[in-house]
PDB file as gemmi writes it, atoms N, CA and C in Angstrom:
CRYST1    1.000    1.000    1.000  90.00  90.00  90.00 P 1                      
ATOM      1  N   MET A   1      -6.261   3.274   8.315  1.00  0.00           N  
ATOM      2  CA  MET A   1      -6.736   3.064   6.966  1.00  0.00           C  
ATOM      3  C   MET A   1      -6.397   1.649   6.526  1.00  0.00           C  
ATOM      4  N   SER A   2      -7.353   0.956   6.037  1.00  0.00           N  
ATOM      5  CA  SER A   2      -7.103  -0.410   5.590  1.00  0.00           C  
ATOM      6  C   SER A   2      -6.687  -0.409   4.121  1.00  0.00           C  
ATOM      7  N   THR A   3      -5.922  -1.417   3.773  1.00  0.00           N  
ATOM      8  CA  THR A   3      -5.463  -1.533   2.395  1.00  0.00           C  
ATOM      9  C   THR A   3      -6.163  -2.693   1.719  1.00  0.00           C  
ATOM     10  N   VAL A   4      -6.212  -2.585   0.420  1.00  0.00           N  
ATOM     11  CA  VAL A   4      -6.819  -3.639  -0.392  1.00  0.00           C  
ATOM     12  C   VAL A   4      -5.807  -4.066  -1.442  1.00  0.00           C  
ATOM     13  N   PRO A   5      -5.789  -5.340  -1.803  1.00  0.00           N  
ATOM     14  CA  PRO A   5      -4.888  -5.783  -2.864  1.00  0.00           C  
ATOM     15  C   PRO A   5      -5.458  -5.404  -4.236  1.00  0.00           C  
ATOM     16  N   VAL A   6      -4.585  -4.895  -5.082  1.00  0.00           N  
ATOM     17  CA  VAL A   6      -4.981  -4.497  -6.432  1.00  0.00           C  
ATOM     18  C   VAL A   6      -4.007  -5.152  -7.409  1.00  0.00           C  
ATOM     19  N   THR A   7      -4.532  -5.740  -8.453  1.00  0.00           N  
ATOM     20  CA  THR A   7      -3.702  -6.352  -9.480  1.00  0.00           C  
ATOM     21  C   THR A   7      -3.451  -5.340 -10.580  1.00  0.00           C  
ATOM     22  N   VAL A   8      -2.164  -5.119 -10.890  1.00  0.00           N  
ATOM     23  CA  VAL A   8      -1.798  -4.256 -12.014  1.00  0.00           C  
ATOM     24  C   VAL A   8      -1.057  -5.100 -13.037  1.00  0.00           C  
ATOM     25  N   ARG A   9      -1.224  -4.741 -14.310  1.00  0.00           N  
ATOM     26  CA  ARG A   9      -0.570  -5.477 -15.395  1.00  0.00           C  
ATOM     27  C   ARG A   9       0.446  -4.572 -16.064  1.00  0.00           C  
ATOM     28  N   LEU A  10       1.673  -5.089 -16.159  1.00  0.00           N  
ATOM     29  CA  LEU A  10       2.752  -4.387 -16.846  1.00  0.00           C  
ATOM     30  C   LEU A  10       3.367  -5.362 -17.840  1.00  0.00           C  
ATOM     31  N   LEU A  11       3.293  -5.021 -19.116  1.00  0.00           N  
ATOM     32  CA  LEU A  11       3.796  -5.895 -20.181  1.00  0.00           C  
ATOM     33  C   LEU A  11       3.312  -7.332 -20.008  1.00  0.00           C  
ATOM     34  N   ASP A  12       2.033  -7.462 -19.792  1.00  0.00           N  
ATOM     35  CA  ASP A  12       1.372  -8.764 -19.680  1.00  0.00           C  
ATOM     36  C   ASP A  12       1.803  -9.571 -18.450  1.00  0.00           C  
ATOM     37  N   ARG A  13       2.430  -8.914 -17.498  1.00  0.00           N  
ATOM     38  CA  ARG A  13       2.742  -9.546 -16.218  1.00  0.00           C  
ATOM     39  C   ARG A  13       1.847  -8.923 -15.157  1.00  0.00           C  
ATOM     40  N   GLU A  14       1.403  -9.746 -14.247  1.00  0.00           N  
ATOM     41  CA  GLU A  14       0.537  -9.247 -13.180  1.00  0.00           C  
ATOM     42  C   GLU A  14       1.323  -9.079 -11.895  1.00  0.00           C  
ATOM     43  N   PHE A  15       1.015  -7.980 -11.200  1.00  0.00           N  
ATOM     44  CA  PHE A  15       1.632  -7.678  -9.918  1.00  0.00           C  
ATOM     45  C   PHE A  15       0.524  -7.333  -8.933  1.00  0.00           C  
ATOM     46  N   LEU A  16       0.625  -7.836  -7.744  1.00  0.00           N  
ATOM     47  CA  LEU A  16      -0.340  -7.546  -6.699  1.00  0.00           C  
ATOM     48  C   LEU A  16       0.240  -6.456  -5.816  1.00  0.00           C  
ATOM     49  N   VAL A  17      -0.469  -5.334  -5.705  1.00  0.00           N  
ATOM     50  CA  VAL A  17      -0.014  -4.175  -4.946  1.00  0.00           C  
ATOM     51  C   VAL A  17      -1.093  -3.804  -3.946  1.00  0.00           C  
ATOM     52  N   SER A  18      -0.676  -3.483  -2.735  1.00  0.00           N  
ATOM     53  CA  SER A  18      -1.638  -3.042  -1.717  1.00  0.00           C  
ATOM     54  C   SER A  18      -1.727  -1.529  -1.724  1.00  0.00           C  
ATOM     55  N   CYS A  19      -2.939  -1.034  -1.591  1.00  0.00           N  
ATOM     56  CA  CYS A  19      -3.153   0.404  -1.486  1.00  0.00           C  
ATOM     57  C   CYS A  19      -4.481   0.639  -0.787  1.00  0.00           C  
ATOM     58  N   THR A  20      -4.710   1.870  -0.371  1.00  0.00           N  
ATOM     59  CA  THR A  20      -5.997   2.189   0.233  1.00  0.00           C  
ATOM     60  C   THR A  20      -7.033   2.316  -0.880  1.00  0.00           C  
ATOM     61  N   GLU A  21      -8.273   2.257  -0.502  1.00  0.00           N  
ATOM     62  CA  GLU A  21      -9.353   2.385  -1.475  1.00  0.00           C  
ATOM     63  C   GLU A  21      -9.270   3.741  -2.184  1.00  0.00           C  
ATOM     64  N   GLU A  22      -8.862   4.786  -1.446  1.00  0.00           N  
ATOM     65  CA  GLU A  22      -8.753   6.122  -2.022  1.00  0.00           C  
ATOM     66  C   GLU A  22      -7.625   6.203  -3.052  1.00  0.00           C  
ATOM     67  N   GLU A  23      -6.601   5.382  -2.909  1.00  0.00           N  
ATOM     68  CA  GLU A  23      -5.455   5.401  -3.820  1.00  0.00           C  
ATOM     69  C   GLU A  23      -5.655   4.522  -5.051  1.00  0.00           C  
ATOM     70  N   ARG A  24      -6.692   3.732  -5.042  1.00  0.00           N  
ATOM     71  CA  ARG A  24      -6.903   2.722  -6.088  1.00  0.00           C  
ATOM     72  C   ARG A  24      -6.944   3.318  -7.496  1.00  0.00           C  
ATOM     73  N   THR A  25      -7.714   4.367  -7.685  1.00  0.00           N  
ATOM     74  CA  THR A  25      -7.844   4.971  -9.013  1.00  0.00           C  
ATOM     75  C   THR A  25      -6.507   5.543  -9.485  1.00  0.00           C  
ATOM     76  N   GLY A  26      -5.792   6.224  -8.583  1.00  0.00           N  
ATOM     77  CA  GLY A  26      -4.488   6.779  -8.934  1.00  0.00           C  
ATOM     78  C   GLY A  26      -3.476   5.699  -9.271  1.00  0.00           C  
ATOM     79  N   LEU A  27      -3.521   4.603  -8.509  1.00  0.00           N  
ATOM     80  CA  LEU A  27      -2.613   3.487  -8.777  1.00  0.00           C  
ATOM     81  C   LEU A  27      -2.896   2.889 -10.152  1.00  0.00           C  
ATOM     82  N   ALA A  28      -4.157   2.731 -10.471  1.00  0.00           N  
ATOM     83  CA  ALA A  28      -4.529   2.176 -11.779  1.00  0.00           C  
ATOM     84  C   ALA A  28      -4.049   3.095 -12.906  1.00  0.00           C  
ATOM     85  N   ALA A  29      -4.201   4.396 -12.727  1.00  0.00           N  
ATOM     86  CA  ALA A  29      -3.751   5.349 -13.746  1.00  0.00           C  
ATOM     87  C   ALA A  29      -2.227   5.304 -13.882  1.00  0.00           C  
ATOM     88  N   ALA A  30      -1.517   5.225 -12.765  1.00  0.00           N  
ATOM     89  CA  ALA A  30      -0.056   5.165 -12.795  1.00  0.00           C  
ATOM     90  C   ALA A  30       0.417   3.886 -13.472  1.00  0.00           C  
ATOM     91  N   ALA A  31      -0.217   2.766 -13.138  1.00  0.00           N  
ATOM     92  CA  ALA A  31       0.157   1.484 -13.748  1.00  0.00           C  
ATOM     93  C   ALA A  31      -0.112   1.512 -15.247  1.00  0.00           C  
ATOM     94  N   ASN A  32      -1.209   2.114 -15.645  1.00  0.00           N  
ATOM     95  CA  ASN A  32      -1.530   2.211 -17.068  1.00  0.00           C  
ATOM     96  C   ASN A  32      -0.493   3.057 -17.805  1.00  0.00           C  
ATOM     97  N   LEU A  33      -0.103   4.195 -17.217  1.00  0.00           N  
ATOM     98  CA  LEU A  33       0.906   5.043 -17.825  1.00  0.00           C  
ATOM     99  C   LEU A  33       2.240   4.315 -17.928  1.00  0.00           C  
ATOM    100  N   LEU A  34       2.626   3.619 -16.865  1.00  0.00           N  
ATOM    101  CA  LEU A  34       3.880   2.872 -16.876  1.00  0.00           C  
ATOM    102  C   LEU A  34       3.838   1.765 -17.923  1.00  0.00           C  
ATOM    103  N   ASP A  35       2.728   1.067 -18.018  1.00  0.00           N  
ATOM    104  CA  ASP A  35       2.590   0.003 -19.016  1.00  0.00           C  
ATOM    105  C   ASP A  35       2.718   0.576 -20.428  1.00  0.00           C  
ATOM    106  N   LEU A  36       2.076   1.703 -20.679  1.00  0.00           N  
ATOM    107  CA  LEU A  36       2.170   2.334 -22.001  1.00  0.00           C  
ATOM    108  C   LEU A  36       3.604   2.737 -22.324  1.00  0.00           C  
ATOM    109  N   LYS A  37       4.305   3.321 -21.346  1.00  0.00           N  
ATOM    110  CA  LYS A  37       5.687   3.737 -21.557  1.00  0.00           C  
ATOM    111  C   LYS A  37       6.575   2.520 -21.803  1.00  0.00           C  
ATOM    112  N   MET A  38       6.343   1.442 -21.061  1.00  0.00           N  
ATOM    113  CA  MET A  38       7.140   0.229 -21.235  1.00  0.00           C  
ATOM    114  C   MET A  38       6.896  -0.373 -22.613  1.00  0.00           C  
ATOM    115  N   ARG A  39       5.665  -0.381 -23.065  1.00  0.00           N  
ATOM    116  CA  ARG A  39       5.351  -0.909 -24.393  1.00  0.00           C  
ATOM    117  C   ARG A  39       5.991  -0.048 -25.488  1.00  0.00           C  
ATOM    118  N   GLU A  40       5.957   1.270 -25.281  1.00  0.00           N  
ATOM    119  CA  GLU A  40       6.583   2.190 -26.225  1.00  0.00           C  
ATOM    120  C   GLU A  40       8.088   1.909 -26.325  1.00  0.00           C  
ATOM    121  N   LEU A  41       8.734   1.746 -25.188  1.00  0.00           N  
ATOM    122  CA  LEU A  41      10.166   1.469 -25.177  1.00  0.00           C  
ATOM    123  C   LEU A  41      10.494   0.106 -25.769  1.00  0.00           C  
ATOM    124  N   ARG A  42       9.672  -0.875 -25.453  1.00  0.00           N  
ATOM    125  CA  ARG A  42       9.908  -2.222 -25.994  1.00  0.00           C  
ATOM    126  C   ARG A  42       9.812  -2.211 -27.518  1.00  0.00           C  
ATOM    127  N   GLY A  43       8.870  -1.432 -28.044  1.00  0.00           N  
ATOM    128  CA  GLY A  43       8.711  -1.354 -29.498  1.00  0.00           C  
ATOM    129  C   GLY A  43       9.785  -0.527 -30.177  1.00  0.00           C  
ATOM    130  N   ALA A  44      10.399   0.409 -29.440  1.00  0.00           N  
ATOM    131  CA  ALA A  44      11.370   1.316 -30.047  1.00  0.00           C  
ATOM    132  C   ALA A  44      12.816   0.856 -29.886  1.00  0.00           C  
ATOM    133  N   THR A  45      13.063  -0.128 -29.044  1.00  0.00           N  
ATOM    134  CA  THR A  45      14.438  -0.585 -28.816  1.00  0.00           C  
ATOM    135  C   THR A  45      14.524  -2.092 -28.996  1.00  0.00           C  
ATOM    136  N   ARG A  46      15.726  -2.571 -29.015  1.00  0.00           N  
ATOM    137  CA  ARG A  46      15.927  -4.017 -29.114  1.00  0.00           C  
ATOM    138  C   ARG A  46      15.936  -4.669 -27.743  1.00  0.00           C  
ATOM    139  N   THR A  47      15.809  -3.854 -26.712  1.00  0.00           N  
ATOM    140  CA  THR A  47      15.821  -4.365 -25.352  1.00  0.00           C  
ATOM    141  C   THR A  47      14.592  -5.235 -25.129  1.00  0.00           C  
ATOM    142  N   VAL A  48      14.817  -6.435 -24.647  1.00  0.00           N  
ATOM    143  CA  VAL A  48      13.690  -7.331 -24.420  1.00  0.00           C  
ATOM    144  C   VAL A  48      13.514  -7.677 -22.955  1.00  0.00           C  
ATOM    145  N   GLY A  49      14.518  -7.420 -22.127  1.00  0.00           N  
ATOM    146  CA  GLY A  49      14.423  -7.765 -20.720  1.00  0.00           C  
ATOM    147  C   GLY A  49      13.427  -6.886 -19.998  1.00  0.00           C  
ATOM    148  N   PHE A  50      12.532  -7.527 -19.263  1.00  0.00           N  
ATOM    149  CA  PHE A  50      11.500  -6.800 -18.536  1.00  0.00           C  
ATOM    150  C   PHE A  50      12.123  -5.790 -17.574  1.00  0.00           C  
ATOM    151  N   ASP A  51      13.134  -6.221 -16.821  1.00  0.00           N  
ATOM    152  CA  ASP A  51      13.766  -5.331 -15.839  1.00  0.00           C  
ATOM    153  C   ASP A  51      14.380  -4.108 -16.507  1.00  0.00           C  
ATOM    154  N   ARG A  52      15.061  -4.324 -17.610  1.00  0.00           N  
ATOM    155  CA  ARG A  52      15.698  -3.206 -18.315  1.00  0.00           C  
ATOM    156  C   ARG A  52      14.652  -2.238 -18.848  1.00  0.00           C  
ATOM    157  N   ILE A  53      13.596  -2.754 -19.421  1.00  0.00           N  
ATOM    158  CA  ILE A  53      12.517  -1.895 -19.924  1.00  0.00           C  
ATOM    159  C   ILE A  53      11.882  -1.127 -18.768  1.00  0.00           C  
ATOM    160  N   ALA A  54      11.694  -1.789 -17.624  1.00  0.00           N  
ATOM    161  CA  ALA A  54      11.101  -1.127 -16.456  1.00  0.00           C  
ATOM    162  C   ALA A  54      11.986   0.021 -15.975  1.00  0.00           C  
ATOM    163  N   VAL A  55      13.297  -0.203 -15.937  1.00  0.00           N  
ATOM    164  CA  VAL A  55      14.228   0.843 -15.502  1.00  0.00           C  
ATOM    165  C   VAL A  55      14.216   2.004 -16.492  1.00  0.00           C  
ATOM    166  N   LEU A  56      14.253   1.712 -17.782  1.00  0.00           N  
ATOM    167  CA  LEU A  56      14.233   2.771 -18.790  1.00  0.00           C  
ATOM    168  C   LEU A  56      12.936   3.567 -18.716  1.00  0.00           C  
ATOM    169  N   ALA A  57      11.823   2.889 -18.502  1.00  0.00           N  
ATOM    170  CA  ALA A  57      10.530   3.574 -18.378  1.00  0.00           C  
ATOM    171  C   ALA A  57      10.512   4.450 -17.127  1.00  0.00           C  
ATOM    172  N   ALA A  58      11.023   3.920 -16.028  1.00  0.00           N  
ATOM    173  CA  ALA A  58      11.067   4.698 -14.788  1.00  0.00           C  
ATOM    174  C   ALA A  58      11.933   5.943 -14.965  1.00  0.00           C  
ATOM    175  N   LEU A  59      13.078   5.798 -15.611  1.00  0.00           N  
ATOM    176  CA  LEU A  59      13.946   6.948 -15.861  1.00  0.00           C  
ATOM    177  C   LEU A  59      13.268   7.978 -16.764  1.00  0.00           C  
ATOM    178  N   SER A  60      12.605   7.510 -17.786  1.00  0.00           N  
ATOM    179  CA  SER A  60      11.921   8.412 -18.712  1.00  0.00           C  
ATOM    180  C   SER A  60      10.813   9.185 -18.006  1.00  0.00           C  
ATOM    181  N   LEU A  61       9.989   8.476 -17.245  1.00  0.00           N  
ATOM    182  CA  LEU A  61       8.890   9.133 -16.543  1.00  0.00           C  
ATOM    183  C   LEU A  61       9.402  10.061 -15.450  1.00  0.00           C  
ATOM    184  N   THR A  62      10.468   9.680 -14.769  1.00  0.00           N  
ATOM    185  CA  THR A  62      11.046  10.529 -13.739  1.00  0.00           C  
ATOM    186  C   THR A  62      11.629  11.790 -14.353  1.00  0.00           C  
ATOM    187  N   HIS A  63      12.261  11.656 -15.508  1.00  0.00           N  
ATOM    188  CA  HIS A  63      12.793  12.825 -16.217  1.00  0.00           C  
ATOM    189  C   HIS A  63      11.669  13.788 -16.564  1.00  0.00           C  
ATOM    190  N   GLU A  64      10.562  13.272 -17.057  1.00  0.00           N  
ATOM    191  CA  GLU A  64       9.398  14.110 -17.370  1.00  0.00           C  
ATOM    192  C   GLU A  64       8.898  14.819 -16.113  1.00  0.00           C  
ATOM    193  N   LEU A  65       8.847  14.100 -14.998  1.00  0.00           N  
ATOM    194  CA  LEU A  65       8.392  14.677 -13.742  1.00  0.00           C  
ATOM    195  C   LEU A  65       9.310  15.806 -13.288  1.00  0.00           C  
ATOM    196  N   VAL A  66      10.615  15.597 -13.376  1.00  0.00           N  
ATOM    197  CA  VAL A  66      11.583  16.627 -12.982  1.00  0.00           C  
ATOM    198  C   VAL A  66      11.409  17.874 -13.846  1.00  0.00           C  
ATOM    199  N   GLN A  67      11.239  17.684 -15.140  1.00  0.00           N  
ATOM    200  CA  GLN A  67      11.037  18.827 -16.031  1.00  0.00           C  
ATOM    201  C   GLN A  67       9.759  19.580 -15.680  1.00  0.00           C  
ATOM    202  N   LEU A  68       8.682  18.863 -15.394  1.00  0.00           N  
ATOM    203  CA  LEU A  68       7.430  19.515 -15.018  1.00  0.00           C  
ATOM    204  C   LEU A  68       7.580  20.289 -13.715  1.00  0.00           C  
ATOM    205  N   ARG A  69       8.278  19.718 -12.750  1.00  0.00           N  
ATOM    206  CA  ARG A  69       8.497  20.414 -11.478  1.00  0.00           C  
ATOM    207  C   ARG A  69       9.317  21.685 -11.683  1.00  0.00           C  
ATOM    208  N   GLU A  70      10.336  21.607 -12.523  1.00  0.00           N  
ATOM    209  CA  GLU A  70      11.156  22.788 -12.796  1.00  0.00           C  
ATOM    210  C   GLU A  70      10.329  23.882 -13.468  1.00  0.00           C  
ATOM    211  N   ARG A  71       9.502  23.504 -14.438  1.00  0.00           N  
ATOM    212  CA  ARG A  71       8.636  24.495 -15.096  1.00  0.00           C  
ATOM    213  C   ARG A  71       7.639  25.090 -14.117  1.00  0.00           C  
ATOM    214  N   HIS A  72       7.095  24.254 -13.239  1.00  0.00           N  
ATOM    215  CA  HIS A  72       6.144  24.728 -12.234  1.00  0.00           C  
ATOM    216  C   HIS A  72       6.824  25.717 -11.297  1.00  0.00           C  
ATOM    217  N   ALA A  73       8.026  25.405 -10.844  1.00  0.00           N  
ATOM    218  CA  ALA A  73       8.760  26.294  -9.942  1.00  0.00           C  
ATOM    219  C   ALA A  73       9.063  27.622 -10.630  1.00  0.00           C  
ATOM    220  N   GLU A  74       9.449  27.570 -11.907  1.00  0.00           N  
ATOM    221  CA  GLU A  74       9.736  28.794 -12.643  1.00  0.00           C  
ATOM    222  C   GLU A  74       8.476  29.644 -12.789  1.00  0.00           C  
ATOM    223  N   ARG A  75       7.374  29.036 -13.105  1.00  0.00           N  
ATOM    224  CA  ARG A  75       6.114  29.783 -13.235  1.00  0.00           C  
ATOM    225  C   ARG A  75       5.704  30.375 -11.897  1.00  0.00           C  
ATOM    226  N   GLU A  76       5.923  29.634 -10.834  1.00  0.00           N  
ATOM    227  CA  GLU A  76       5.601  30.134  -9.501  1.00  0.00           C  
ATOM    228  C   GLU A  76       6.465  31.352  -9.159  1.00  0.00           C  
ATOM    229  N   ARG A  77       7.751  31.304  -9.495  1.00  0.00           N  
ATOM    230  CA  ARG A  77       8.633  32.455  -9.263  1.00  0.00           C  
ATOM    231  C   ARG A  77       8.170  33.663 -10.077  1.00  0.00           C  
ATOM    232  N   GLU A  78       7.803  33.429 -11.336  1.00  0.00           N  
ATOM    233  CA  GLU A  78       7.328  34.517 -12.192  1.00  0.00           C  
ATOM    234  C   GLU A  78       6.045  35.126 -11.642  1.00  0.00           C  
ATOM    235  N   LEU A  79       5.135  34.275 -11.193  1.00  0.00           N  
ATOM    236  CA  LEU A  79       3.872  34.749 -10.634  1.00  0.00           C  
ATOM    237  C   LEU A  79       4.110  35.551  -9.358  1.00  0.00           C  
ATOM    238  N   THR A  80       4.997  35.064  -8.494  1.00  0.00           N  
ATOM    239  CA  THR A  80       5.317  35.773  -7.256  1.00  0.00           C  
ATOM    240  C   THR A  80       5.904  37.146  -7.573  1.00  0.00           C  
ATOM    241  N   HIS A  81       6.787  37.193  -8.550  1.00  0.00           N  
ATOM    242  CA  HIS A  81       7.386  38.462  -8.963  1.00  0.00           C  
ATOM    243  C   HIS A  81       6.319  39.415  -9.505  1.00  0.00           C  
ATOM    244  N   SER A  82       5.454  38.904 -10.380  1.00  0.00           N  
ATOM    245  CA  SER A  82       4.399  39.740 -10.972  1.00  0.00           C  
ATOM    246  C   SER A  82       3.437  40.246  -9.915  1.00  0.00           C  
ATOM    247  N   LEU A  83       3.081  39.395  -8.970  1.00  0.00           N  
ATOM    248  CA  LEU A  83       2.181  39.828  -7.897  1.00  0.00           C  
ATOM    249  C   LEU A  83       2.837  40.881  -7.016  1.00  0.00           C  
ATOM    250  N   GLY A  84       4.124  40.752  -6.791  1.00  0.00           N  
ATOM    251  CA  GLY A  84       4.844  41.768  -6.019  1.00  0.00           C  
ATOM    252  C   GLY A  84       4.833  43.112  -6.717  1.00  0.00           C  
ATOM    253  N   LEU A  85       5.062  43.096  -8.033  1.00  0.00           N  
ATOM    254  CA  LEU A  85       5.019  44.336  -8.813  1.00  0.00           C  
ATOM    255  C   LEU A  85       3.632  44.956  -8.762  1.00  0.00           C  
ATOM    256  N   LEU A  86       2.617  44.117  -8.923  1.00  0.00           N  
ATOM    257  CA  LEU A  86       1.239  44.604  -8.883  1.00  0.00           C  
ATOM    258  C   LEU A  86       0.912  45.196  -7.517  1.00  0.00           C  
ATOM    259  N   ARG A  87       1.341  44.549  -6.440  1.00  0.00           N  
ATOM    260  CA  ARG A  87       1.085  45.046  -5.087  1.00  0.00           C  
ATOM    261  C   ARG A  87       1.744  46.418  -4.885  1.00  0.00           C  
ATOM    262  N   ARG A  88       2.982  46.560  -5.354  1.00  0.00           N  
ATOM    263  CA  ARG A  88       3.663  47.841  -5.209  1.00  0.00           C  
ATOM    264  C   ARG A  88       2.963  48.944  -6.014  1.00  0.00           C  
ATOM    265  N   LYS A  89       2.467  48.612  -7.195  1.00  0.00           N  
ATOM    266  CA  LYS A  89       1.734  49.599  -7.994  1.00  0.00           C  
ATOM    267  C   LYS A  89       0.447  50.015  -7.301  1.00  0.00           C  
ATOM    268  N   LEU A  90      -0.259  49.025  -6.737  1.00  0.00           N  
ATOM    269  CA  LEU A  90      -1.502  49.344  -6.027  1.00  0.00           C  
ATOM    270  C   LEU A  90      -1.231  50.195  -4.796  1.00  0.00           C  
ATOM    271  N   GLU A  91      -0.191  49.856  -4.050  1.00  0.00           N  
ATOM    272  CA  GLU A  91       0.146  50.638  -2.864  1.00  0.00           C  
ATOM    273  C   GLU A  91       0.522  52.073  -3.236  1.00  0.00           C  
ATOM    274  N   ALA A  92       1.203  52.234  -4.360  1.00  0.00           N  
ATOM    275  CA  ALA A  92       1.599  53.560  -4.810  1.00  0.00           C  
ATOM    276  C   ALA A  92       0.375  54.382  -5.293  1.00  0.00           C  
ATOM    277  N   ALA A  93      -0.609  53.688  -5.856  1.00  0.00           N  
ATOM    278  CA  ALA A  93      -1.768  54.355  -6.408  1.00  0.00           C  
ATOM    279  C   ALA A  93      -2.807  54.707  -5.338  1.00  0.00           C  
ATOM    280  N   LEU A  94      -2.839  53.939  -4.245  1.00  0.00           N  
ATOM    281  CA  LEU A  94      -3.831  54.189  -3.205  1.00  0.00           C  
ATOM    282  C   LEU A  94      -3.317  55.234  -2.216  1.00  0.00           C  
ATOM    283  N   PRO A  95      -4.205  56.112  -1.789  1.00  0.00           N  
ATOM    284  CA  PRO A  95      -3.767  57.104  -0.785  1.00  0.00           C  
ATOM    285  C   PRO A  95      -3.506  56.429   0.559  1.00  0.00           C  
ATOM    286  N   ASP A  96      -2.601  57.017   1.337  1.00  0.00           N  
ATOM    287  CA  ASP A  96      -2.334  56.481   2.667  1.00  0.00           C  
ATOM    288  C   ASP A  96      -3.573  56.643   3.534  1.00  0.00           C  
ATOM    289  N   SER A  97      -3.844  55.621   4.345  1.00  0.00           N  
ATOM    290  CA  SER A  97      -5.029  55.714   5.195  1.00  0.00           C  
ATOM    291  C   SER A  97      -4.653  55.785   6.640  1.00  0.00           C  
TER     292      SER A  97                                                      
END                                                                             
């Protein structure tokens, strides 16, 4: 798979990142989300250093990701449990063949 250079902008700074053509749209969406989070943090804090804002944004987004994964895992456990209960009810209701 060949890669293409893509320019992303974060807080008015440009970065050149290589990715495959298939990853381009996802990279653009990720860069846009990161830029929005960085701008939000820059406006809400007195922190002005680009590196510090980038770290705070990364931590914030990673925290959100961890929470989503935990909720997903919990829902998956609940669904597995419910499906098991349903399977046992169906097996009990159906005559042996």
